[in-house]
Tab-separated table of C-alpha atoms in Angstrom:
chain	number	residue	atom	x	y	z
A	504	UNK	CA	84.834	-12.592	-8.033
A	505	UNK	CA	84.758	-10.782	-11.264
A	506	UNK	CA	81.591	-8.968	-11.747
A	507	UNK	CA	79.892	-7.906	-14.937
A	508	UNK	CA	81.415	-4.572	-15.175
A	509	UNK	CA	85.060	-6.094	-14.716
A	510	UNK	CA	83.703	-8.950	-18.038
A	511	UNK	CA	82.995	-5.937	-19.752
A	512	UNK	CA	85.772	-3.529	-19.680
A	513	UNK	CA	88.192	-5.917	-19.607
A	514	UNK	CA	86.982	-7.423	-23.109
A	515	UNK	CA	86.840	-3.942	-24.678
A	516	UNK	CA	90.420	-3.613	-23.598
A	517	UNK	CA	91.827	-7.079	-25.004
A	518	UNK	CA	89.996	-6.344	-28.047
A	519	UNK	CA	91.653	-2.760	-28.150
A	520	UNK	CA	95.125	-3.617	-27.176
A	521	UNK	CA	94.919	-6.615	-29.626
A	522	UNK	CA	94.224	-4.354	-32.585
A	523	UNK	CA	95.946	-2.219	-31.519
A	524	UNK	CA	99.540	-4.157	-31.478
A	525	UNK	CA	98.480	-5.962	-34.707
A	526	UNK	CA	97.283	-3.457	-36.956
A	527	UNK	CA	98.663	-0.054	-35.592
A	528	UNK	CA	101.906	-0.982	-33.937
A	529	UNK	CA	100.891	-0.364	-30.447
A	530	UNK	CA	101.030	3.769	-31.283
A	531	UNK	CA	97.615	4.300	-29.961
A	532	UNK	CA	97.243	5.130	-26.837
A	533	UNK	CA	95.800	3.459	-24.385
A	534	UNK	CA	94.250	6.008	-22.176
A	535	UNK	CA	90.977	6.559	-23.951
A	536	UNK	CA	87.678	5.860	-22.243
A	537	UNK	CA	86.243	2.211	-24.191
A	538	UNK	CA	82.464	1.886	-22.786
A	539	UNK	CA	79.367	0.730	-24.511
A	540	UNK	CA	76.733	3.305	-25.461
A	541	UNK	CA	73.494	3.327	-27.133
A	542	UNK	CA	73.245	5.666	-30.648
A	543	UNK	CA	70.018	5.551	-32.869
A	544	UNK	CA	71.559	3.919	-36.085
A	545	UNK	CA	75.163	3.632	-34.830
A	546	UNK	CA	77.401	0.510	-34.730
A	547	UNK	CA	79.765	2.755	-32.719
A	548	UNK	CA	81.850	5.514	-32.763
A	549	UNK	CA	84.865	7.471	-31.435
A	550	UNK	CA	84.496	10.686	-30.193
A	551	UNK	CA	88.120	12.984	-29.064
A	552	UNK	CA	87.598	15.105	-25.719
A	553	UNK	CA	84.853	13.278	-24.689
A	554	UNK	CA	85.899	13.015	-20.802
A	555	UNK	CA	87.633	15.226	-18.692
A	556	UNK	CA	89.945	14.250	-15.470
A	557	UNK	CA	89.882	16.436	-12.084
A	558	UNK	CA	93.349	16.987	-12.698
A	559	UNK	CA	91.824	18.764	-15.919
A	560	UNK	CA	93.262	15.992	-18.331
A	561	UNK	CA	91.107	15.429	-21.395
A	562	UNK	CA	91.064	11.992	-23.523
A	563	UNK	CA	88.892	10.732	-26.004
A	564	UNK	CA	85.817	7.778	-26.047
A	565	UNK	CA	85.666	4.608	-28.403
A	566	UNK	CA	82.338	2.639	-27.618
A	567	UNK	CA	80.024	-0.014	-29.645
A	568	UNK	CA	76.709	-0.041	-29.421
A	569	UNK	CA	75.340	-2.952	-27.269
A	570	UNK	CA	72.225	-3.334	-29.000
A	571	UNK	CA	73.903	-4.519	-31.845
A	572	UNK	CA	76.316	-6.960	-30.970
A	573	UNK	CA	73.409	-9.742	-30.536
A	574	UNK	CA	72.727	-9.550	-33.836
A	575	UNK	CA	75.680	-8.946	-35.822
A	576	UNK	CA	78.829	-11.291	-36.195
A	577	UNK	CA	81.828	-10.838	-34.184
A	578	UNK	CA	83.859	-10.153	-36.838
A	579	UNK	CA	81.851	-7.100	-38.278
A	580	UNK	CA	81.572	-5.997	-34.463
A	581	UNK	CA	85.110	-6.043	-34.190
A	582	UNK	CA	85.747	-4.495	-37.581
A	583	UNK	CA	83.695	-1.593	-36.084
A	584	UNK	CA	85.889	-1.126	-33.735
A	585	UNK	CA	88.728	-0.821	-35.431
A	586	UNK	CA	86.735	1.496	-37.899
A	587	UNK	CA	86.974	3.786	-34.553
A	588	UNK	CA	90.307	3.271	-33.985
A	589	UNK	CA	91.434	5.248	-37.416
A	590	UNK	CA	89.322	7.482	-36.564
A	591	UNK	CA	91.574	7.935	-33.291
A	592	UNK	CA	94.688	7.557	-35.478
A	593	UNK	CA	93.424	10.314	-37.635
A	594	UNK	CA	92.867	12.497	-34.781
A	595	UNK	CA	96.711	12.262	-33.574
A	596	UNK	CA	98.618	12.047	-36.339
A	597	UNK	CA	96.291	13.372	-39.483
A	598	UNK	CA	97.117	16.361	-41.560
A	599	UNK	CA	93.690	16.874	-42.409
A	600	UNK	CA	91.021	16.056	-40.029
A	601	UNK	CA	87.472	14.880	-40.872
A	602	UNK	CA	84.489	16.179	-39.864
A	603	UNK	CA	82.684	14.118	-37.057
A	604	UNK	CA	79.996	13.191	-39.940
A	605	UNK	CA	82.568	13.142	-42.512
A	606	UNK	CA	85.024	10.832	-43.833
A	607	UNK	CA	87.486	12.420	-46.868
A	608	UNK	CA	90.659	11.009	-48.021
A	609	UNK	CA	92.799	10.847	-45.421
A	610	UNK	CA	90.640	9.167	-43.300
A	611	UNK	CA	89.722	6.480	-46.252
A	612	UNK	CA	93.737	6.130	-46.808
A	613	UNK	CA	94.002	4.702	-42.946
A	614	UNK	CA	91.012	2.464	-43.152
A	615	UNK	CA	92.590	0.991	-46.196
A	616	UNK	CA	95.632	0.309	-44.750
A	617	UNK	CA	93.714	-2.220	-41.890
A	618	UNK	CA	91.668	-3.918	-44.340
A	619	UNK	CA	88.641	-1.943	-44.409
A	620	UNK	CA	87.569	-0.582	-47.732
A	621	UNK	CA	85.815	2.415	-46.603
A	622	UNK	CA	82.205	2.577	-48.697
A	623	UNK	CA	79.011	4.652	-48.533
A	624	UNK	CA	76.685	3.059	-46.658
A	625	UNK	CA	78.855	-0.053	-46.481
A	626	UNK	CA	77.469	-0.840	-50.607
A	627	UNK	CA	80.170	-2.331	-52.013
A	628	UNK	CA	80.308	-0.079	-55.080
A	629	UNK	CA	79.795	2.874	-53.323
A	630	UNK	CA	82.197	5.934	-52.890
A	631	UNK	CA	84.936	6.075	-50.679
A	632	UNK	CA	84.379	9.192	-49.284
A	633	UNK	CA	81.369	11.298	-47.730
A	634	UNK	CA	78.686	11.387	-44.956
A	635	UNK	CA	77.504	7.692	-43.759
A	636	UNK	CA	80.911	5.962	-44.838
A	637	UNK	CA	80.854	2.003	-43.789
A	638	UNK	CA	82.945	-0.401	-44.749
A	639	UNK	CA	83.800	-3.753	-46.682
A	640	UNK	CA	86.181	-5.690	-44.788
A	641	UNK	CA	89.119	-6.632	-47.449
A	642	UNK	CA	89.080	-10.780	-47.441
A	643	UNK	CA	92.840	-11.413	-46.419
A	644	UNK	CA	93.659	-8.263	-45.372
A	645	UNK	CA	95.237	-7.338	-42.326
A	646	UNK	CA	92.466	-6.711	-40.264
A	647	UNK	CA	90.631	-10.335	-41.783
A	648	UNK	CA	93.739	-12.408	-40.659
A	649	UNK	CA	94.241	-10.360	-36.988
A	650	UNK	CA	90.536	-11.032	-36.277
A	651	UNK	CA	90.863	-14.596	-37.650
A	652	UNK	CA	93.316	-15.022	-35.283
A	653	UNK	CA	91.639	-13.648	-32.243
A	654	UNK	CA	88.759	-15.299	-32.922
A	655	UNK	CA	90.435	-18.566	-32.914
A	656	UNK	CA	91.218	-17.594	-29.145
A	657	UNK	CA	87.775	-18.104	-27.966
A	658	UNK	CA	87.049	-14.493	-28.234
A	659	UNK	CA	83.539	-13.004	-27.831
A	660	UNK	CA	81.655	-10.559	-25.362
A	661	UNK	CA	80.214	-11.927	-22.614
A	662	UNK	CA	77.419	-9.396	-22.040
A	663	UNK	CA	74.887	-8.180	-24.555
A	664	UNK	CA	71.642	-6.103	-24.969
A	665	UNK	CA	68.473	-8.077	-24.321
A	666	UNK	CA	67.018	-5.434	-26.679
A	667	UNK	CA	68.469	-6.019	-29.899
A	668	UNK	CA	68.654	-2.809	-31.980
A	669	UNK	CA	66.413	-4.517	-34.875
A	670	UNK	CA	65.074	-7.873	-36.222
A	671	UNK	CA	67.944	-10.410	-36.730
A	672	UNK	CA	67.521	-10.168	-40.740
A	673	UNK	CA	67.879	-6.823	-40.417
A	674	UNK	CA	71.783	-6.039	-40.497
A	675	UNK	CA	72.444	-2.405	-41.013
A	676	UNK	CA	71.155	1.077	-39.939
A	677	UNK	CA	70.823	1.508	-43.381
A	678	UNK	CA	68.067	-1.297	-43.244
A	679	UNK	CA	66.552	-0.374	-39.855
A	680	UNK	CA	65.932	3.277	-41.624
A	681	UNK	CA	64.320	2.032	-44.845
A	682	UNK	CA	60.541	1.545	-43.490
A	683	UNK	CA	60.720	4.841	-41.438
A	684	UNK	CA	62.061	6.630	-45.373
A	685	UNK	CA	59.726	4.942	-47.344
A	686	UNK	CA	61.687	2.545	-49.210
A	687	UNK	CA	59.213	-0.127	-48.341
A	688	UNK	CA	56.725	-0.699	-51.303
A	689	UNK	CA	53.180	1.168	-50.733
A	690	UNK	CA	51.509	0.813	-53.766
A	691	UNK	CA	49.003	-1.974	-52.644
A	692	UNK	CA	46.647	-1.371	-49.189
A	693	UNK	CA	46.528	-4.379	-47.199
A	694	UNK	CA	42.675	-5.581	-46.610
A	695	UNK	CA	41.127	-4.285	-43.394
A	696	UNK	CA	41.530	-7.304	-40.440
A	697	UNK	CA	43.345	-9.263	-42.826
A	698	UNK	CA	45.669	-11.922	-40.934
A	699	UNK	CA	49.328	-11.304	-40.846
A	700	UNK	CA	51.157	-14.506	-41.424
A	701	UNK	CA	54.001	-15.157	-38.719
A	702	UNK	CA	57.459	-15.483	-39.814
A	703	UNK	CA	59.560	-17.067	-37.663
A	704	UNK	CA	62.833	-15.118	-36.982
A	705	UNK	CA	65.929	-16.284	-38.814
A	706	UNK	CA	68.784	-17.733	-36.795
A	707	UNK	CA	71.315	-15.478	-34.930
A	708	UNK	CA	74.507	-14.387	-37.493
A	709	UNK	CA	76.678	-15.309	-34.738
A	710	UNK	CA	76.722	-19.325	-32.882
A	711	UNK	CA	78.617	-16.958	-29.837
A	712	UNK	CA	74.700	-15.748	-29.231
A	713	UNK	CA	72.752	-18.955	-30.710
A	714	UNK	CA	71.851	-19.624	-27.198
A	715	UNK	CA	70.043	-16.100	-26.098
A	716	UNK	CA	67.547	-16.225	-29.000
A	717	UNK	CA	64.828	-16.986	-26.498
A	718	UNK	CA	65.753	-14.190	-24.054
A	719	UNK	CA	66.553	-11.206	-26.440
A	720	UNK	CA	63.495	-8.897	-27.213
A	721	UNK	CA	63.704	-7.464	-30.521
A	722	UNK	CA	62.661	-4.003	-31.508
A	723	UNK	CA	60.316	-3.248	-34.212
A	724	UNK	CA	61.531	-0.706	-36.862
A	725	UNK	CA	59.991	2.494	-36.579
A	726	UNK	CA	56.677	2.590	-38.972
A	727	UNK	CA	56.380	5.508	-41.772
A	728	UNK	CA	54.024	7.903	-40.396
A	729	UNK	CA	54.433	7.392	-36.816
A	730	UNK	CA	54.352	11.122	-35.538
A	731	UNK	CA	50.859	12.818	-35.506
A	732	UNK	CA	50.307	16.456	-35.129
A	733	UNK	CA	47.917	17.423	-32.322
A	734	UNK	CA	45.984	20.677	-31.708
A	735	UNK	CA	44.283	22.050	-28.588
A	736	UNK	CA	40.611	23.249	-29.959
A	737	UNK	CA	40.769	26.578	-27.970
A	738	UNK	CA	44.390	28.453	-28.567
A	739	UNK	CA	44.844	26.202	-32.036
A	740	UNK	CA	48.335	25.644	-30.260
A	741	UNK	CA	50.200	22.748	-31.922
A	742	UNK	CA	52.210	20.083	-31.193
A	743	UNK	CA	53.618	16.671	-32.801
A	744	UNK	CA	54.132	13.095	-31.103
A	745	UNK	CA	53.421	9.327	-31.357
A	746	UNK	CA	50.137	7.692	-31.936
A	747	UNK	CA	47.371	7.996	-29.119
A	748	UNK	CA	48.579	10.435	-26.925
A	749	UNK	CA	46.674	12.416	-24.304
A	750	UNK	CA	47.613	15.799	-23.578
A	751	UNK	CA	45.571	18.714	-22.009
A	752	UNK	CA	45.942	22.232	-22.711
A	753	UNK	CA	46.632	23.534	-19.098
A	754	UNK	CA	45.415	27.350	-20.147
A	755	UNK	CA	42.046	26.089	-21.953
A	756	UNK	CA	41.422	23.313	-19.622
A	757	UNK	CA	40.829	21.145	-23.257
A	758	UNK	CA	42.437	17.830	-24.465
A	759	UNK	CA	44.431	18.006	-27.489
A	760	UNK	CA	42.394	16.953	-30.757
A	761	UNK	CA	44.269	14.464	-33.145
A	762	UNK	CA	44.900	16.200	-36.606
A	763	UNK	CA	44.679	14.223	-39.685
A	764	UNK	CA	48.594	14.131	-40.556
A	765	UNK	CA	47.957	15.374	-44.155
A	766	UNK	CA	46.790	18.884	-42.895
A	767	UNK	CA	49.928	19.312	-40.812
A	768	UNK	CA	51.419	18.740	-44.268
A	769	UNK	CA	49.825	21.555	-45.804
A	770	UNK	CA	51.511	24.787	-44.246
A	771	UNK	CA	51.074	28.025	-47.098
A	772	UNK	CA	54.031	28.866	-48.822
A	773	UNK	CA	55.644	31.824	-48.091
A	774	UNK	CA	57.030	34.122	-50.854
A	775	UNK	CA	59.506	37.019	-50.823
A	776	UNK	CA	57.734	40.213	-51.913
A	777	UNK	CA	59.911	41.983	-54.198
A	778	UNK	CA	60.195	45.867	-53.118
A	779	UNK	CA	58.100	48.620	-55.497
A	780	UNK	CA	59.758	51.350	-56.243
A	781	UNK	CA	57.510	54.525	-56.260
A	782	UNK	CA	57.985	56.774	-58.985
A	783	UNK	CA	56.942	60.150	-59.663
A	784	UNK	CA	53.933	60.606	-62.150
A	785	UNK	CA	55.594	62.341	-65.152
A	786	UNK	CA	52.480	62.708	-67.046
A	787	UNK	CA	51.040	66.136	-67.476
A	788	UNK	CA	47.707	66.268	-66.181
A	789	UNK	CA	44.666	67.633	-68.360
A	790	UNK	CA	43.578	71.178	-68.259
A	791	UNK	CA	40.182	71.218	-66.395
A	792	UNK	CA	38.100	73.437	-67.270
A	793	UNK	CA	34.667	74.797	-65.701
């Protein structure tokens, strides 16, 4: 009986040793941890001396994000993937290694060579280079005809989040972000009790997950404004978390009072004093006489 954990690993290794034969000649190894984890605005990632053995043998971790395979296609979920896998290619044979956060030249040069034009924020005119480095996957480029291919296999995950990492309009971290920075549009209030007109959900990118639409649960975006600053009325100590939250000061024996957010905004500005220099009166003082 194969059980869940068996569907799992064994589809992150067909995808890996798949890539890896196609697009990398089989010279990655193939003793790196592959596991799904969950990271806040992450598709996925590759981390180097991530596990350690008893024997005291280190090896890296490649792992997608399982919150977002639901509502992504396969192909870009693949494509992250191998966005990982240069990353690990960098990391054995690179001259100059990237930052974790970072992607610079080299690292752009390798992605480029599987079909992935590396771009900021995946934006198709954006730089090739920097922090938050996507990517635009090159139509009929090596990594668009091996997934094509594989694909055509009948390939797709078996298991997926329930909890989708956003709406299933909303495709990128970059998107998930934008309420919680203010890139929304505030300049009109809405009426108080005014009704909120339901939009139903847009279908599922990928027909591999057409069928779960009814039993994912999708999370909400994070609103602007969300943390509130609270302060116990005794001590005046402070502290900052999500709406409607009780807390007690244990020493006062009070409840924390909620603080309107624009006075935890207004903290005094603190300037560096220049040092005087005393010097020595030179002037000669007036004759006093009685």
């Amino acid at each position: 009986m194969t059980t869940p954990t068996d569907e799992v690993s064994q589809e992150l290794q067909r995808a890996y040793t798949y890539f890896n034969n196609s697009l990398f000649g089989g010279t990655l190894p193939n003793t790196i941890v592959l596991s799904y984890q969950r990271e806040s605005n992450s598709f996925g990632f590759y981390r180097k001396r991530q596990y350690v053995h008893r024997s005291r043998r280190e090896t890296g971790e490649l792992a997608l994000n399982p919150s977002w395979l639901p509502v992504r296609s396969l192909t870009e979920s693949l494509a992250t993937m191998v966005h990982a896998m240069c990353r690990l290619q960098q990391s054995l044979v690179g001259q100059h290694q990237s930052r974790p956060s970072y992607h610079n030249r080299e690292l752009a040069n390798y992605l480029k060579q599987v079909g992935l034009l590396p771009r900021v924020d995946g934006d198709p005119n954006g730089k090739e280079t920097g922090h938050r480095v996507g990517h635009v996957i090159e139509e009929g480029g090596p990594f668009d005809v091996a997934c094509r291919k594989l694909l055509a296999e009948g390939f797709a995950f078996s298991w997926v989040d329930r909890h989708a990492a956003a709406l299933p309009h909303t495709a990128t971290p970059e998107q998930a972000r934008a309420p919680r920075l203010g890139d929304h549009d505030t300049t009109e209030e809405p009426l108080p009790n005014a009704p909120v007109a339901e939009v139903p959900p847009p279908p599922l990118p990928e027909p591999a997950y057409a069928s779960l639409q009814d039993k994912l649960v999708y999370r909400e975006p994070t609103p602007a404004g969300s943390r509130r600053k609270y302060q116990c009325p005794g001590c005046r100590t402070p502290f900052w978390g999500g709406h409607g939250i009780e807390a007690k000061c244990v020493p006062c024996d009070r409840y924390f009072a909620d603080v309107d957010p624009a006075s935890a905004k207004a903290r005094p500005v603190r300037r560096k004093l220049r040092p005087v220099r005393h010097q020595a009166n030179t002037r000669p003082r007036a004759n006093r006489t009685r």
